[in-house]
Each structure stands twice: as C-alpha cells, then as structure tokens.
Amino acid sequence: MANEYHNSRKLQNIVSPVPETTFEFYSDAVLATAFLLTAIVAAKRMSSSRSHGGAETTVVTAFYSLILLTASLRTIWFMIPGTVWSPYYTPHAVMAFDSEHPYWIMEFLEIILLGAGSLCLFSIFILILVYWADILKKYFYPGARRSKPMITFLVLVSVLIVIQMLNAILFLFRDYSSEGMILVNSVTLSLVSVVCVCEITIFSHRFRTVLKTLGDINQVSTESQVKRIVWITVTGNLFFFTRAFLETIFAILLVVYWHQNGTVAEAFSHSIWDAYILLKHWSELAILGLMLYILQNRFSNGVEGTGEGLNVSNHGYQTVPETNLCDADFVTDESSPSTLSV
C-alpha cells in the first residue's frame, strides 16, 4: 500500500491540475437549475399534500420528501463550481489528513454530498418496492404475517447508511484514498440498481396478473392499467439499467487504472467524465420528473375521491370501476396505505 501511494504521489506531481472547462461550468449551471426547479415543485406538492387526510397522505408526503431531498442535494452540488471542491475537475486521489493536499477535506465532503443524494434517490424506489411487496403479499398470501412496510424500509435504508458511514470511516483512518470511497459508492449503487431492476420486473408481472384476474372476475377491461404498468416498468428499468451500467463501467475503470498506475488521475478525460455526469444526472432528472407526474396524477384523481383505483370492499371482493378506470398507479387495501404501482 505504501509503494502504491508513493507511485500515486509521483503521478499526481506530474499531472498538473486541469480546471473546470467553460462547457462544464454552463452544463453544471443548467443541471443545477433543473434540479432546483424539481426541488421547488416537490416542496409545493409536499405542502399541498398535507392538506389531505388519510393514510395515503403520509405515504405521498414521504415520496415528495425524498424527491425534495434528492433534488436539493444535487442542486447544492451543481451550484458549487467544481474547482471549489478540488483543483481537479475529474476524479483525483487524495488521502485524509494529507498536509500536502489540504483540499482533501473538500473532496471528502463532496463524496459525502454525492453519496447522500444518491441514497435519497434510491430510497424513493426502495420505498416503492417495499410497499409493492406488502400489497402483493396480501393478495398472494392472505393469511401470511406481514411486517410494517415502513419498518422494512427504514431497515434497508439504514443498511445503506451504515455502508456510507463505514466508507467514510475507512477513508478517515487512511485505509484508502478518496479513490476507494468513490469505488465503494460505485459498487454499492451498481448492486442496488441490479436488485431494483429484478424486483421491479418481478413485481410488475405479479401486478399485471392481479389486474387481469380482477378484470376477469368483474368482467371489466383492465388493458389500460396493464399498459400503464408496463410503460412505467420499462421506464424504471431503463433508468436502473443505465445506472447499473454506468456505475459498473466506472468501477471497472477505477480498478484497472488503480491496479496499473496506483491512481485514477488519468483514468478519466474531461470528455469521458462529462459524458458520465450528463448521462447520470439527466437520467435522474427524468425519473424524478416521472415520479412527480405519477404522484400528482394519482393523488389528485385517486385520493380526492374520484372513485378510481382498485379497492377492497367490505366483503373482501376486489372491485374495478366500470368507468373512468385508473392506471393502477395506486393499489389500496384496508391495512396498507396506497402506493405507486410503477
């Protein structure tokens, strides 16, 4: 490790700092504006949702809160010029408490900020999947014992938070450089993305099965709901597949360059890094926008009492309205708050 870090120091001394380019500056400004607008919309929707009563309000408010946190953290990161964090705009190795590189603390804070934003983003889908699992378990295993979805959600998110904390502690104890922190985050997000792709696909298939069964029982067409679920599933899977692909490639490049050179100072050119940032964060904006659209559509049409949605009657039968069918964005029963059927 000492030899590798010594080699890393040599390469860092050879490579001169490359400041943020004009394109990167304006690109970051546009992304900051886009995330800021998303945060404003989420804040207004969250404030409006509190005026409605019922269990649905709590769940919808939780979704809006996570969207607001994600967009706000991304806005903060993009509003701060890259050179404030480090003289290098692209990833660059630095050890904790390095007197020769006093900007190490800024790089550390930058990685923490980025990790927190990603954690909030993925928490949105973890919350969705947890409620999906609870609802589907109710339908497929009526007599099975079901744990509270929010407790399951908090446990899963806590595991990710612990990983982030351990990553930060190992960096502060100088077990590895900032490269190691970035690598751990990339591997973690890649694995979580793969899990989300698998779970969304499985749950989507089961929801379609439930809808078709209820449609046959009630002799009502559920084709529109099924198409909606398929469309949202494809969109969600496209996001997670893109994220898993980006993070995997990112991790592989880090490992290869770290193994060959002892640093990632030359692993990413400005063009490659710019492509990574643009694809990663514009895809985040797209999926956040989709979540806002679905939440507003279902909250205004389903929660305000228009009669849309799949409900459990007092006799336990599943009913599908004869007119004005919803798109199955919410599935409601007596014991589970409604949630997105993305």
XYZ file of N, CA, C and O in Angstrom, residues 206-331:
504
model
N -46.388 -9.586 -11.395
C -47.404 -10.021 -10.438
C -48.580 -9.052 -10.388
O -49.737 -9.467 -10.254
N -48.287 -7.731 -10.493
C -49.369 -6.760 -10.513
C -50.245 -6.948 -11.745
O -51.474 -6.833 -11.678
N -49.636 -7.233 -12.876
C -50.410 -7.457 -14.097
C -51.288 -8.696 -13.941
O -52.426 -8.734 -14.428
N -50.748 -9.709 -13.264
C -51.538 -10.915 -13.015
C -52.757 -10.597 -12.155
O -53.874 -11.065 -12.438
N -52.550 -9.797 -11.104
C -53.663 -9.404 -10.234
C -54.704 -8.617 -11.014
O -55.917 -8.874 -10.913
N -54.262 -7.659 -11.811
C -55.197 -6.834 -12.574
C -56.019 -7.664 -13.555
O -57.230 -7.484 -13.679
N -55.358 -8.574 -14.262
C -56.070 -9.401 -15.236
C -57.079 -10.310 -14.543
O -58.184 -10.531 -15.048
N -56.688 -10.834 -13.379
C -57.603 -11.694 -12.625
C -58.823 -10.918 -12.157
O -59.965 -11.374 -12.291
N -58.583 -9.722 -11.604
C -59.695 -8.898 -11.144
C -60.577 -8.463 -12.310
O -61.799 -8.368 -12.171
N -59.966 -8.199 -13.451
C -60.739 -7.828 -14.628
C -61.640 -8.960 -15.086
O -62.795 -8.732 -15.470
N -61.118 -10.177 -15.074
C -61.914 -11.340 -15.468
C -63.064 -11.579 -14.502
O -64.185 -11.897 -14.903
N -62.782 -11.435 -13.190
C -63.825 -11.648 -12.187
C -64.946 -10.626 -12.339
O -66.132 -10.962 -12.262
N -64.573 -9.362 -12.551
C -65.564 -8.289 -12.638
C -66.049 -8.041 -14.058
O -66.889 -7.170 -14.269
N -65.483 -8.805 -15.027
C -65.840 -8.644 -16.435
C -65.656 -7.199 -16.893
O -66.507 -6.605 -17.549
N -64.526 -6.648 -16.500
C -64.166 -5.279 -16.866
C -62.761 -5.294 -17.466
O -61.872 -5.991 -16.978
N -62.566 -4.531 -18.508
C -61.260 -4.490 -19.153
C -60.246 -3.725 -18.292
O -60.530 -2.632 -17.800
N -59.091 -4.332 -18.084
C -58.005 -3.672 -17.349
C -56.790 -3.440 -18.259
O -55.677 -3.270 -17.790
N -57.043 -3.421 -19.552
C -55.948 -3.296 -20.516
C -55.180 -2.000 -20.342
O -53.948 -1.960 -20.443
N -55.900 -0.904 -20.075
C -55.231 0.389 -19.932
C -54.310 0.405 -18.724
O -53.199 0.937 -18.768
N -54.764 -0.217 -17.604
C -53.931 -0.290 -16.411
C -52.678 -1.124 -16.658
O -51.584 -0.769 -16.230
N -52.868 -2.245 -17.346
C -51.740 -3.126 -17.641
C -50.719 -2.416 -18.519
O -49.504 -2.493 -18.279
N -51.194 -1.696 -19.535
C -50.278 -0.966 -20.413
C -49.512 0.096 -19.637
O -48.322 0.318 -19.875
N -50.218 0.743 -18.705
C -49.572 1.788 -17.906
C -48.445 1.193 -17.057
O -47.348 1.756 -16.979
N -48.729 0.068 -16.422
C -47.723 -0.580 -15.586
C -46.526 -0.999 -16.420
O -45.374 -0.833 -16.013
N -46.789 -1.549 -17.616
C -45.698 -1.971 -18.497
C -44.846 -0.773 -18.886
O -43.602 -0.835 -18.859
N -45.506 0.342 -19.226
C -44.765 1.522 -19.657
C -43.885 2.064 -18.532
O -42.713 2.382 -18.734
N -44.442 2.143 -17.331
C -43.677 2.659 -16.197
C -42.563 1.687 -15.808
O -41.477 2.095 -15.414
N -42.848 0.382 -15.915
C -41.821 -0.621 -15.606
C -40.639 -0.504 -16.553
O -39.478 -0.548 -16.130
N -40.937 -0.344 -17.835
C -39.863 -0.201 -18.819
C -39.042 1.052 -18.534
O -37.803 1.032 -18.584
N -39.732 2.142 -18.198
C -39.028 3.397 -17.900
C -38.140 3.251 -16.664
O -36.975 3.663 -16.662
N -38.695 2.664 -15.602
C -37.910 2.472 -14.388
C -36.724 1.554 -14.601
O -35.611 1.828 -14.138
N -36.955 0.453 -15.324
C -35.863 -0.480 -15.588
C -34.789 0.140 -16.472
O -33.599 -0.158 -16.322
N -35.220 0.989 -17.408
C -34.242 1.672 -18.253
C -33.338 2.561 -17.416
O -32.111 2.600 -17.611
N -33.923 3.259 -16.438
C -33.125 4.107 -15.558
C -32.129 3.281 -14.757
O -30.944 3.596 -14.690
N -32.618 2.225 -14.111
C -31.742 1.425 -13.267
C -30.705 0.649 -14.078
O -29.578 0.458 -13.619
N -31.099 0.212 -15.268
C -30.116 -0.463 -16.116
C -29.016 0.510 -16.520
O -27.823 0.162 -16.505
N -29.425 1.728 -16.883
C -28.436 2.757 -17.243
C -27.529 3.060 -16.063
O -26.308 3.166 -16.212
N -28.125 3.173 -14.877
C -27.332 3.487 -13.692
C -26.386 2.346 -13.349
O -25.215 2.575 -13.019
N -26.893 1.100 -13.437
C -26.044 -0.054 -13.150
C -24.892 -0.137 -14.153
O -23.746 -0.418 -13.777
N -25.191 0.138 -15.425
C -24.154 0.095 -16.462
C -23.097 1.162 -16.219
O -21.889 0.885 -16.266
N -23.544 2.392 -15.919
C -22.608 3.490 -15.681
C -21.717 3.213 -14.473
O -20.491 3.394 -14.533
N -22.337 2.793 -13.371
C -21.566 2.570 -12.155
C -20.624 1.378 -12.298
O -19.519 1.389 -11.746
N -21.052 0.362 -13.040
C -20.185 -0.804 -13.255
C -18.974 -0.435 -14.089
O -17.835 -0.792 -13.758
N -19.210 0.271 -15.203
C -18.094 0.719 -16.052
C -17.168 1.633 -15.267
O -15.935 1.537 -15.353
N -17.765 2.524 -14.471
C -16.986 3.446 -13.653
C -16.098 2.676 -12.677
O -14.900 2.976 -12.534
N -16.681 1.670 -12.020
C -15.924 0.874 -11.049
C -14.806 0.083 -11.736
O -13.686 -0.009 -11.214
N -15.101 -0.487 -12.897
C -14.087 -1.259 -13.629
C -12.910 -0.380 -14.028
O -11.738 -0.756 -13.873
N -13.221 0.823 -14.539
C -12.145 1.745 -14.930
C -11.294 2.133 -13.725
O -10.064 2.218 -13.818
N -11.958 2.378 -12.599
C -11.212 2.720 -11.388
C -10.272 1.596 -10.971
O -9.106 1.828 -10.658
N -10.784 0.367 -10.973
C -9.983 -0.774 -10.544
C -8.799 -0.986 -11.484
O -7.661 -1.200 -11.040
N -9.051 -0.935 -12.796
C -7.987 -1.168 -13.782
C -6.890 -0.115 -13.662
O -5.702 -0.439 -13.593
N -7.281 1.163 -13.630
C -6.269 2.224 -13.540
C -5.568 2.243 -12.189
O -4.380 2.553 -12.095
N -6.319 1.923 -11.157
C -5.717 1.862 -9.828
C -4.678 0.743 -9.768
O -3.603 0.898 -9.194
N -5.002 -0.380 -10.384
C -4.072 -1.507 -10.389
C -2.832 -1.203 -11.238
O -1.710 -1.555 -10.857
N -3.012 -0.542 -12.360
C -1.900 -0.283 -13.277
C -1.034 0.892 -12.848
O 0.193 0.845 -12.973
N -1.665 1.958 -12.344
C -0.935 3.195 -12.081
C -0.903 3.634 -10.628
O -0.180 4.557 -10.278
N -1.736 3.019 -9.791
C -1.791 3.428 -8.400
C -2.573 4.690 -8.177
O -2.567 5.258 -7.084
N -3.267 5.165 -9.187
C -4.071 6.374 -9.088
C -5.081 6.393 -10.218
O -4.939 5.653 -11.206
N -6.114 7.232 -10.077
C -7.083 7.406 -11.167
C -6.960 8.801 -11.773
O -7.872 9.299 -12.420
N -5.823 9.430 -11.560
C -5.622 10.793 -12.050
C -5.781 10.890 -13.558
O -6.211 11.909 -14.085
N -5.424 9.818 -14.273
C -5.511 9.830 -15.727
C -6.599 8.897 -16.246
O -6.688 8.622 -17.434
N -7.414 8.383 -15.338
C -8.428 7.408 -15.745
C -9.545 8.042 -16.564
O -10.093 7.427 -17.464
N -9.877 9.294 -16.262
C -10.996 9.939 -16.927
C -10.542 11.255 -17.553
O -10.085 12.159 -16.865
N -10.725 11.340 -18.860
C -10.511 12.616 -19.523
C -11.738 13.484 -19.266
O -12.772 13.014 -18.775
N -11.639 14.754 -19.613
C -12.776 15.643 -19.391
C -13.984 15.206 -20.213
O -15.122 15.290 -19.744
N -13.757 14.740 -21.428
C -14.868 14.329 -22.277
C -15.586 13.103 -21.707
O -16.825 13.046 -21.691
N -14.822 12.127 -21.227
C -15.426 10.924 -20.648
C -16.167 11.275 -19.362
O -17.289 10.821 -19.127
N -15.544 12.082 -18.515
C -16.177 12.464 -17.259
C -17.440 13.281 -17.505
O -18.456 13.105 -16.818
N -17.402 14.185 -18.485
C -18.578 14.986 -18.817
C -19.729 14.094 -19.291
O -20.885 14.301 -18.913
N -19.404 13.102 -20.127
C -20.442 12.185 -20.621
C -21.066 11.415 -19.465
O -22.290 11.217 -19.415
N -20.230 10.982 -18.534
C -20.716 10.243 -17.360
C -21.653 11.113 -16.526
O -22.746 10.680 -16.138
N -21.238 12.341 -16.254
C -22.038 13.251 -15.433
C -23.364 13.580 -16.109
O -24.434 13.546 -15.478
N -23.323 13.881 -17.394
C -24.544 14.260 -18.108
C -25.542 13.111 -18.183
O -26.737 13.289 -17.888
N -25.077 11.929 -18.554
C -25.975 10.785 -18.674
C -26.547 10.389 -17.317
O -27.745 10.094 -17.188
N -25.703 10.401 -16.317
C -26.121 10.004 -14.968
C -27.179 10.944 -14.403
O -28.238 10.498 -13.926
N -26.922 12.230 -14.454
C -27.788 13.169 -13.756
C -29.010 13.586 -14.574
O -30.062 13.894 -13.992
N -28.932 13.587 -15.917
C -30.138 13.845 -16.688
C -31.106 12.676 -16.586
O -32.329 12.867 -16.619
N -30.582 11.468 -16.452
C -31.464 10.315 -16.228
C -32.139 10.422 -14.860
O -33.300 10.035 -14.699
N -31.419 10.952 -13.877
C -32.016 11.177 -12.559
C -33.155 12.192 -12.652
O -34.223 11.996 -12.058
N -32.924 13.260 -13.388
C -33.967 14.271 -13.552
C -35.202 13.682 -14.242
O -36.340 13.991 -13.875
N -34.958 12.837 -15.234
C -36.073 12.227 -15.961
C -36.923 11.359 -15.043
O -38.160 11.434 -15.057
N -36.275 10.552 -14.216
C -37.034 9.649 -13.347
C -37.711 10.422 -12.216
O -38.822 10.073 -11.792
N -37.081 11.483 -11.723
C -37.725 12.318 -10.701
C -38.949 13.027 -11.283
O -39.992 13.136 -10.615
N -38.824 13.502 -12.516
C -39.961 14.133 -13.180
C -41.106 13.155 -13.369
O -42.290 13.508 -13.196
N -40.777 11.919 -13.723
C -41.806 10.888 -13.874
C -42.504 10.612 -12.552
O -43.731 10.472 -12.501
N -41.733 10.548 -11.469
C -42.327 10.322 -10.156
C -43.270 11.463 -9.770
O -44.362 11.233 -9.240
N -42.873 12.692 -10.040
C -43.723 13.840 -9.732
C -45.019 13.795 -10.539
O -46.105 14.088 -10.019
N -44.914 13.405 -11.801
C -46.096 13.319 -12.659
C -47.064 12.262 -12.139
O -48.265 12.498 -12.029
N -46.541 11.084 -11.814
C -47.390 9.990 -11.354
C -48.035 10.329 -10.013
O -49.232 10.110 -9.808
N -47.251 10.881 -9.089
C -47.782 11.231 -7.778
C -48.892 12.268 -7.885
O -49.938 12.142 -7.252
N -48.693 13.293 -8.686
C -49.700 14.335 -8.848
C -50.954 13.771 -9.497
O -52.078 14.051 -9.079
N -50.766 12.944 -10.537
C -51.890 12.379 -11.269
C -52.738 11.487 -10.377
O -53.951 11.583 -10.319
N -52.070 10.597 -9.622
C -52.822 9.669 -8.801
C -53.358 10.338 -7.547
O -54.429 10.006 -7.067
N -52.603 11.293 -6.983
C -53.054 11.938 -5.742
C -54.275 12.802 -6.005
O -55.217 12.833 -5.227
N -54.270 13.500 -7.137
C -55.387 14.377 -7.443
C -56.616 13.592 -7.882
O -57.745 13.959 -7.583
N -56.390 12.481 -8.599
C -57.514 11.717 -9.130
C -57.966 10.591 -8.219
O -59.124 10.219 -8.205
N -57.013 10.014 -7.455
C -57.359 8.864 -6.634
C -57.654 9.206 -5.202
O -58.577 8.691 -4.589
N -56.886 10.123 -4.624
C -57.011 10.406 -3.196
C -58.156 11.357 -2.911
O -58.759 11.328 -1.860
N -58.477 12.218 -3.877
C -59.519 13.199 -3.634
C -60.911 12.625 -3.815
O -61.898 13.333 -3.825
N -60.991 11.329 -4.049
C -62.298 10.696 -4.016
C -62.999 10.607 -5.336
O -64.230 10.665 -5.394
N -62.309 10.466 -6.433
C -62.953 10.315 -7.721
C -63.412 8.889 -7.955
O -64.005 8.588 -8.970
N -63.067 8.005 -7.019
C -63.525 6.637 -7.144
C -62.627 5.775 -7.971
O -62.974 4.636 -8.288
N -61.467 6.262 -8.362
C -60.572 5.477 -9.180
C -59.740 4.569 -8.306
O -59.522 4.817 -7.144
N -59.236 3.512 -8.880
C -58.329 2.632 -8.171
C -58.955 1.293 -7.892
O -60.148 1.085 -8.079
N -58.140 0.366 -7.437
C -58.600 -0.954 -7.035
C -58.786 -0.941 -5.533
O -57.866 -0.621 -4.792
N -59.945 -1.286 -5.061
C -60.232 -1.225 -3.640
C -60.779 -2.553 -3.142
O -61.357 -3.330 -3.892
N -60.638 -2.764 -1.849
C -61.183 -3.957 -1.215
C -62.497 -3.579 -0.564
O -62.535 -2.717 0.306
N -63.574 -4.205 -0.980
C -64.881 -3.892 -0.423
C -65.030 -4.507 0.962
O -64.192 -5.284 1.406
N -66.118 -4.198 1.624
C -66.340 -4.733 2.957
C -66.468 -6.246 2.964
O -66.264 -6.902 3.980
N -66.829 -6.809 1.809
C -66.995 -8.252 1.719
C -65.723 -8.947 1.260
O -65.707 -10.158 1.087
N -64.663 -8.179 1.022
C -63.386 -8.769 0.661
C -63.185 -8.961 -0.826
O -62.165 -9.475 -1.248
N -64.176 -8.564 -1.662
C -64.027 -8.738 -3.099
C -63.279 -7.562 -3.683
O -63.394 -6.423 -3.216
N -62.508 -7.821 -4.733
C -61.794 -6.760 -5.429
C -62.730 -6.140 -6.458
O -63.344 -6.857 -7.243
N -62.837 -4.814 -6.457
C -63.736 -4.159 -7.388
C -62.959 -3.303 -8.356
O -61.993 -2.647 -8.000
N -63.428 -3.305 -9.580
C -62.845 -2.457 -10.616
C -63.953 -1.578 -11.143
O -64.987 -2.091 -11.601
N -63.820 -0.260 -11.065
C -64.881 0.631 -11.516
C -65.219 0.371 -12.969
O -64.357 0.051 -13.779
N -66.501 0.557 -13.300
C -66.923 0.310 -14.663
C -66.505 1.447 -15.582
O -66.359 1.255 -16.773
N -66.343 2.634 -15.042
C -65.963 3.776 -15.851
C -64.773 4.482 -15.214
O -64.487 4.335 -14.032
N -64.111 5.279 -16.044
C -63.017 6.116 -15.562
C -61.970 5.305 -14.808
O -61.569 5.650 -13.699
N -61.548 4.212 -15.425
C -60.567 3.343 -14.783
C -59.261 4.076 -14.553
O -58.816 4.844 -15.387
N -58.626 3.801 -13.407
C -57.308 4.373 -13.142
C -56.260 3.543 -13.838
O -56.551 2.497 -14.409
N -55.047 4.006 -13.750
C -53.948 3.307 -14.394
C -53.202 2.430 -13.428
O -52.038 2.109 -13.640
N -53.832 2.066 -12.365
C -53.248 1.161 -11.376
C -51.984 1.720 -10.755
O -51.083 1.007 -10.370
N -51.925 3.045 -10.661
C -50.757 3.645 -10.018
C -50.839 3.478 -8.510
O -49.842 3.539 -7.812
N -52.048 3.286 -8.027
C -52.212 3.040 -6.610
C -53.029 1.778 -6.418
O -53.980 1.523 -7.145
N -52.641 0.995 -5.445
C -53.425 -0.163 -5.043
C -53.707 0.017 -3.565
O -52.791 0.177 -2.773
